[in-house]
Amino acid sequence: MDKQIEVGAQRLDESPDGIIEEGSTEARNRAAGRRRRIARSAVASALAKVTSVGTALISVPLTLNYLGPERFGMWMTMSSLVAFLSFADFGLGNGLLSAVAAANGRDDRAAIKKLVSSAYFVLSLIAVAILCMLAVTYSLVPWYRLFNVQSDLARSEVAPSVATLICCFAAAVPLGVVQRTQLGLQQGYMASLWQCGSSILGLGCVLFAIRQEAPLPILILAYVGGPLVVSVANGLFFFGVLEGDIAPSYRSVTRAALRAIGSTGLLFLTLQLVAAATYMSDSIIIAQILGASAVTGYAVPEKLFSLIGSVLAMGVGPLWAAHGEAIARGDREWALRTLKLSMSIAAAAAAIAALILVPTAPWLLKLWVGHAVSAPLFLLLGLGLWKVLEAAGLALAMFLNGARIVGFQVAVAVATALMAVTLKIVFVHEIGIAGSVWATIVSYAALTLLPCYVFRKRILMVVK
């Protein structure tokens, strides 16, 4: 059993030898089942996204008016801190997702239990380590200086607010096992529906805290703690009622399972860090070269175009687990056919959205932020083209993730990052803010999409 679990990031040759014939009834039934699960997950993900955005639109003006600019800014800065801490699971969540999808393709429930148990054990240790680091640094760090707050009220609230936020984050690290397991089993629709409840409960708790005139630490606890309650309920229902045979158990923790998750997880962590350096460096580079005020002219239009990627991610995201399960079962023709279809549909949808947004963006920006931002046409064209390339790349990434071809992704991502950051510095100097997105386009096309096309036969050999 442990031998079956211990599958390397690129060792798909250890999948079951029996390949299902493409035209068989069994293959058709499984393909239809995958399509249904993908559709349910996409719809549920869209509902969760709408709920999340809706609750944010309601909560932001309420909390801004309640807290005031300084304390609200402190809260937003802390939210950015949580985004940075999202790397704290060392990629184990993504490693678990891929490993569960592969084990599900082998119908190996015992292996899934070992994977879930091992991931929960390690992530719980990471959560404890985070809390220990907080305990050591809490009284040593001048938090009010770190957040640059001036008022006495803000200074008195900043340290307990940070402690509250980090404690809630630490608790959320092992609870993420539930969602990753659901995604790996192609039950992402369940995770999304629970997320809807999480957003609604979080908003309700915030409204109650504001009505009680609670201090900022309590407001943070209401905003973050409410969703934690939902995550706990999701775990109890999923592992206690629906999938009791794979519920985490200390006795099921194995070294083989830890290696299976960790080997892929570390690659995913590297991939996430490199991608962050590539695609989140725009504002930093623009600020350093053109000044902080120039960042607004880039960041606001970019947020408008980012809606394209957010929407497409809802439909493409469920393909990760579907590809992993299909390849493990031997339904390889389905995976290849779905790859080509998903890339075509994603790129076409992004192109249509970009063709609509590019000419209407000036009007939409004026409607949204007034005359504060005026985006040049060259920037808008670049953002539109980038979203088309990004959409095709996202569909390709879901296939590569499902096939556990992560090492190749890391290699091209590192090369892309080095070229992108270098070109951004040069292009922003020469072109202005539009140079940042055009540098991304050139680098991504040359060192990510082109290598995938050149080495496509070798990549496809993994699943043939």
XYZ file of C-alpha atoms in Angstrom:
464
model
C 0.000 0.000 0.000
C 2.766 2.443 0.932
C 4.437 1.605 -2.370
C 1.297 2.737 -4.174
C 1.192 5.994 -2.272
C 4.807 6.900 -2.903
C 4.403 8.407 -6.356
C 6.938 11.087 -7.339
C 6.011 14.402 -8.892
C 6.663 13.039 -12.368
C 6.369 9.270 -11.922
C 3.133 8.564 -13.724
C 4.554 5.325 -15.085
C 3.521 3.803 -11.764
C -0.161 4.348 -12.560
C -2.282 1.229 -13.110
C -1.290 -0.679 -16.201
C -4.819 -1.241 -17.350
C -5.745 1.428 -19.868
C -9.440 1.829 -20.488
C -10.392 1.718 -24.136
C -11.656 5.098 -25.312
C -14.847 3.789 -26.865
C -15.894 1.500 -24.012
C -19.077 2.031 -22.053
C -17.057 2.326 -18.855
C -14.910 5.096 -20.336
C -17.963 6.977 -21.597
C -19.713 6.725 -18.244
C -16.672 7.969 -16.379
C -16.193 10.825 -18.824
C -19.822 11.838 -18.364
C -19.408 11.672 -14.598
C -16.353 13.937 -14.748
C -18.213 16.461 -16.875
C -21.072 16.535 -14.365
C -18.698 17.035 -11.428
C -16.786 19.743 -13.292
C -20.030 21.562 -14.115
C -21.303 21.337 -10.519
C -17.998 22.567 -9.147
C -17.871 25.463 -11.618
C -21.407 26.591 -10.798
C -20.830 26.285 -7.049
C -17.512 28.138 -7.373
C -19.257 30.958 -9.230
C -21.891 31.145 -6.493
C -19.170 31.248 -3.830
C -17.334 33.990 -5.721
C -20.473 36.098 -6.094
C -21.234 35.655 -2.390
C -17.673 36.534 -1.403
C -17.571 39.649 -3.581
C -21.053 40.687 -2.458
C -20.250 40.405 1.230
C -16.977 42.290 0.670
C -18.811 45.107 -1.107
C -21.145 45.378 1.873
C -18.532 45.034 4.608
C -15.885 47.422 3.212
C -17.893 50.670 3.438
C -19.360 49.631 6.797
C -15.988 48.874 8.361
C -14.373 51.936 6.765
C -16.983 54.222 8.288
C -16.771 52.440 11.639
C -12.997 52.204 11.964
C -11.902 55.363 10.197
C -9.090 55.646 7.627
C -6.149 54.782 9.896
C -7.578 51.726 11.630
C -9.161 50.507 8.388
C -5.811 50.871 6.630
C -4.250 48.848 9.430
C -6.815 46.111 8.834
C -6.104 46.077 5.090
C -2.372 45.825 5.769
C -3.002 42.864 8.057
C -5.037 41.238 5.301
C -1.988 41.542 3.046
C 0.031 39.845 5.780
C -2.366 36.908 5.694
C -1.947 36.690 1.909
C 1.812 36.393 2.461
C 1.314 33.761 5.160
C -0.677 31.658 2.692
C 2.673 30.122 1.713
C 3.056 28.779 5.255
C 1.720 25.321 4.338
C 4.832 24.804 2.153
C 2.691 23.728 -0.780
C 1.424 20.666 1.106
C -2.196 21.569 0.370
C -1.604 21.397 -3.378
C 0.494 18.267 -2.934
C -2.398 16.661 -1.068
C -4.877 17.642 -3.786
C -2.794 15.995 -6.532
C -2.058 12.877 -4.492
C -5.717 12.401 -3.508
C -6.824 12.807 -7.130
C -4.364 10.107 -8.232
C -5.375 7.747 -5.417
C -9.024 8.361 -6.247
C -8.273 7.313 -9.819
C -6.973 3.995 -8.430
C -10.049 3.656 -6.164
C -7.570 3.365 -3.298
C -9.494 4.609 -0.267
C -6.885 3.301 2.183
C -4.225 5.398 0.451
C -6.454 8.482 0.597
C -6.889 8.000 4.350
C -3.120 7.839 4.809
C -2.626 10.944 2.689
C -5.293 12.907 4.561
C -4.009 11.788 7.967
C -0.403 12.588 7.138
C -1.242 16.019 5.724
C -3.384 16.876 8.735
C -0.594 15.813 11.087
C 2.118 17.895 9.379
C -0.093 20.950 8.919
C -1.069 20.786 12.592
C 2.641 20.878 13.474
C 3.057 23.907 11.204
C 0.137 25.614 12.968
C 1.775 24.985 16.334
C 5.065 26.388 14.988
C 3.292 29.561 13.847
C 1.764 30.023 17.294
C 5.154 29.488 18.943
C 6.744 32.097 16.688
C 3.963 34.517 17.606
C 4.509 33.861 21.311
C 8.243 34.561 20.975
C 7.939 37.715 18.862
C 4.751 39.228 20.311
C 6.437 41.342 22.998
C 9.627 41.962 20.997
C 8.206 43.540 17.832
C 7.104 47.207 17.933
C 3.930 46.478 16.009
C 2.712 50.070 15.908
C 5.900 51.065 14.096
C 5.601 48.176 11.689
C 2.119 49.353 10.711
C 3.064 53.038 11.047
C -0.016 54.024 13.057
C -0.132 57.285 14.984
C -3.278 57.562 17.110
C -3.305 56.195 20.652
C -6.321 54.001 19.903
C -4.685 52.403 16.871
C -1.426 51.859 18.757
C -3.249 50.111 21.591
C -5.128 47.813 19.176
C -2.410 46.848 16.720
C -0.613 44.152 18.767
C -3.756 42.262 19.916
C -5.168 42.592 16.401
C -2.071 40.950 14.898
C -2.193 38.206 17.523
C -5.868 37.528 16.811
C -5.320 37.388 13.074
C -2.302 35.068 13.246
C -4.021 32.738 15.730
C -7.006 32.413 13.404
C -4.702 31.854 10.452
C -2.806 29.133 12.318
C -6.087 27.372 13.082
C -7.070 27.566 9.415
C -3.870 25.831 8.186
C -4.825 22.235 9.174
C -8.509 22.885 8.486
C -7.570 23.417 4.842
C -7.137 19.633 4.570
C -10.904 19.279 4.262
C -11.225 21.576 1.263
C -8.180 20.121 -0.508
C -9.528 16.612 -0.019
C -12.897 17.629 -1.434
C -11.193 19.181 -4.449
C -9.047 16.078 -4.956
C -12.157 13.890 -4.909
C -13.814 16.201 -7.482
C -16.254 17.390 -4.845
C -15.215 21.025 -5.104
C -18.862 22.033 -5.251
C -19.178 21.023 -1.600
C -16.215 23.183 -0.618
C -17.698 26.131 -2.535
C -21.121 25.777 -0.922
C -19.531 25.755 2.531
C -17.538 28.808 1.458
C -20.803 30.599 0.694
C -21.930 29.917 4.244
C -18.544 31.103 5.487
C -18.874 34.463 3.709
C -22.400 35.011 4.955
C -21.546 34.095 8.553
C -18.451 36.308 8.455
C -20.522 39.275 7.291
C -23.135 38.611 9.963
C -20.497 38.474 12.680
C -18.948 41.731 11.446
C -22.325 43.488 11.455
C -22.963 42.258 14.993
C -19.507 43.410 16.145
C -20.047 46.857 14.631
C -23.421 47.139 16.273
C -21.824 46.272 19.626
C -19.101 48.884 18.953
C -16.425 46.219 19.397
C -12.701 47.095 19.220
C -10.654 46.121 16.175
C -9.315 42.800 17.597
C -12.888 41.615 18.208
C -13.916 42.807 14.748
C -11.080 40.759 13.243
C -12.105 37.749 15.308
C -15.656 38.147 14.013
C -14.508 38.465 10.396
C -12.004 35.591 10.431
C -13.324 33.447 13.271
C -16.802 33.055 11.794
C -15.490 31.287 8.677
C -13.329 29.069 10.909
C -16.490 27.783 12.563
C -17.861 26.918 9.126
C -14.618 25.106 8.231
C -14.872 23.031 11.394
C -18.503 22.184 10.592
C -17.499 21.226 7.044
C -14.804 18.886 8.369
C -17.079 17.256 10.938
C -19.822 16.675 8.372
C -17.506 15.527 5.586
C -15.296 13.172 7.598
C -17.904 12.268 10.212
C -20.934 11.638 8.000
C -20.087 11.458 4.287
C -16.555 10.055 4.104
C -15.910 8.437 7.453
C -13.609 5.775 6.006
C -10.996 8.409 5.065
C -11.259 10.512 8.236
C -7.806 11.530 9.547
C -6.272 9.269 12.186
C -2.861 9.433 13.839
C -2.404 5.697 13.267
C -2.706 6.251 9.513
C 0.197 8.696 9.309
C 2.974 7.133 7.208
C 6.334 8.234 5.900
C 5.404 7.150 2.393
C 2.354 9.398 2.403
C 4.400 12.292 3.766
C 6.939 11.823 0.973
C 4.193 11.655 -1.654
C 2.681 14.917 -0.440
C 5.943 16.653 0.399
C 7.826 15.952 -2.835
C 5.093 17.478 -4.962
C 4.203 20.072 -2.323
C 7.678 21.615 -2.249
C 7.626 21.921 -6.028
C 4.252 23.636 -5.831
C 5.615 25.978 -3.148
C 8.531 26.897 -5.392
C 6.128 27.432 -8.283
C 3.908 29.701 -6.161
C 6.837 31.794 -4.940
C 8.279 32.207 -8.432
C 4.857 33.103 -9.850
C 4.393 35.690 -7.091
C 7.748 37.255 -7.988
C 6.762 37.345 -11.659
C 3.207 38.613 -11.529
C 3.103 40.592 -8.276
C 6.241 42.655 -8.862
C 4.589 45.191 -11.185
C 3.583 47.704 -8.524
C 6.948 47.499 -6.751
C 8.921 48.075 -9.959
C 6.660 50.897 -11.128
C 6.846 52.586 -7.729
C 10.637 52.382 -7.653
C 11.065 53.748 -11.189
C 8.155 56.164 -11.672
C 7.029 56.840 -8.107
C 4.215 55.546 -5.925
C 1.608 57.772 -7.573
C 2.161 56.015 -10.911
C 1.147 52.663 -9.406
C -2.518 53.694 -9.273
C -2.591 54.219 -13.042
C -1.534 50.606 -13.509
C -3.157 48.829 -10.557
C -6.726 50.080 -11.076
C -7.047 49.048 -14.757
C -5.292 45.769 -13.911
C -7.937 45.021 -11.280
C -10.630 45.618 -13.873
C -9.066 43.127 -16.297
C -8.331 40.646 -13.489
C -12.057 39.883 -13.441
C -11.486 37.874 -16.639
C -9.036 35.546 -14.914
C -11.192 35.245 -11.800
C -14.231 34.164 -13.796
C -12.298 31.689 -15.961
C -10.605 30.172 -12.904
C -14.032 29.071 -11.670
C -14.595 26.936 -14.745
C -11.044 25.716 -15.270
C -10.115 25.017 -11.638
C -12.086 21.734 -11.285
C -10.086 20.265 -14.194
C -7.033 19.770 -11.930
C -8.541 16.883 -10.000
C -10.417 15.590 -13.063
C -7.182 15.292 -15.051
C -5.435 13.584 -12.129
C -8.196 11.032 -11.664
C -8.530 10.356 -15.394
C -4.793 9.811 -15.912
C -4.580 7.504 -12.900
C -7.477 5.424 -14.270
C -5.940 5.209 -17.715
C -8.543 7.487 -19.354
C -5.694 9.326 -21.039
C -7.412 10.177 -24.289
C -10.052 12.019 -22.265
C -7.340 14.048 -20.516
C -5.656 15.006 -23.798
C -8.919 15.853 -25.515
C -10.076 17.904 -22.530
C -6.738 19.742 -22.446
C -7.095 20.906 -26.049
C -10.756 21.796 -25.599
C -10.241 23.684 -22.320
C -7.321 25.711 -23.711
C -9.343 26.668 -26.783
C -12.453 27.609 -24.825
C -10.533 29.515 -22.138
C -8.515 31.514 -24.675
C -11.598 32.259 -26.798
C -13.633 33.370 -23.783
C -10.805 35.611 -22.594
C -10.429 37.078 -26.088
C -14.129 37.931 -26.261
C -14.022 39.533 -22.811
C -10.863 41.472 -23.708
C -12.410 42.748 -26.955
C -15.279 44.116 -24.876
C -13.161 45.538 -22.064
C -10.434 47.280 -24.073
C -12.721 49.821 -25.795
C -15.067 50.227 -22.824
C -12.400 50.385 -20.089
C -12.038 54.207 -20.129
C -15.772 54.600 -19.568
C -15.872 51.872 -16.912
C -12.898 53.369 -15.072
C -14.523 56.801 -15.083
C -17.731 55.264 -13.744
C -15.807 53.381 -11.060
C -13.187 55.868 -9.824
C -14.090 59.096 -11.586
C -11.243 61.033 -13.164
C -8.603 59.655 -10.779
C -7.256 57.194 -13.371
C -6.663 57.620 -17.088
C -5.359 54.442 -18.715
C -3.382 54.698 -21.977
C -4.554 52.546 -24.883
C -1.227 50.684 -25.040
C -1.729 49.556 -21.429
C -5.303 48.408 -22.113
C -4.232 46.461 -25.205
C -1.468 44.804 -23.197
C -3.803 43.843 -20.378
C -6.290 42.384 -22.873
C -3.661 40.299 -24.654
C -2.153 39.133 -21.377
C -5.504 37.811 -20.178
C -5.825 35.704 -23.336
C -2.380 34.164 -22.823
C -3.038 33.733 -19.112
C -6.326 31.926 -19.801
C -4.683 29.404 -22.124
C -1.842 28.950 -19.646
C -4.262 28.385 -16.776
C -5.988 25.538 -18.627
C -2.584 24.056 -19.478
C -1.489 24.346 -15.828
C -4.528 22.366 -14.664
C -3.498 19.537 -16.966
C 0.149 19.646 -15.881
C -0.869 19.774 -12.204
C -3.197 16.825 -12.628
C -0.456 14.890 -14.430
C 1.987 15.872 -11.661
C 4.339 17.484 -14.139
C 5.468 20.144 -11.680
C 9.248 20.090 -12.097
C 8.942 21.234 -15.711
C 6.606 24.035 -14.648
C 9.109 25.197 -12.021
C 11.937 25.246 -14.572
C 10.050 27.387 -17.104
C 8.606 29.567 -14.326
C 12.070 30.421 -12.978
C 13.289 31.337 -16.464
C 10.130 33.375 -17.068
C 10.529 35.216 -13.757
C 14.136 36.192 -14.438
C 13.323 37.472 -17.911
C 10.086 39.194 -16.813
C 11.604 41.153 -13.929
C 14.542 42.249 -16.098
C 12.308 43.349 -18.979
C 9.901 45.132 -16.632
C 12.709 47.335 -15.356
C 13.820 48.136 -18.913
C 10.335 48.533 -20.416
C 8.960 50.692 -17.607
C 11.948 53.002 -18.009
C 11.398 53.234 -21.767
C 7.614 52.923 -22.205
C 6.060 53.802 -18.852
C 3.513 51.818 -16.854
C 2.360 49.854 -19.918
C 5.849 48.395 -20.184
C 5.229 46.188 -17.164
C 2.435 44.129 -18.719
C 4.171 43.950 -22.116
C 7.277 42.596 -20.389
C 5.078 39.892 -18.839
C 3.578 39.048 -22.241
C 6.953 38.698 -23.964
C 8.463 36.631 -21.145
C 5.456 34.331 -20.701
C 5.069 33.694 -24.429
C 8.787 33.079 -24.977
C 9.678 31.034 -21.908
C 6.437 29.361 -20.828
C 4.059 28.849 -23.756
C 6.764 28.328 -26.401
C 8.668 25.629 -24.420
C 5.382 23.850 -23.741
C 4.703 23.823 -27.480
C 8.255 22.728 -28.414
C 8.327 19.933 -25.837
C 4.659 19.014 -26.256
C 5.442 15.503 -27.499
C 7.633 14.728 -24.501
C 5.006 16.166 -22.169
C 2.248 14.112 -23.773
C 4.367 10.948 -23.519
C 3.723 11.077 -19.775
C 0.069 10.283 -20.341
C 0.280 8.134 -23.474
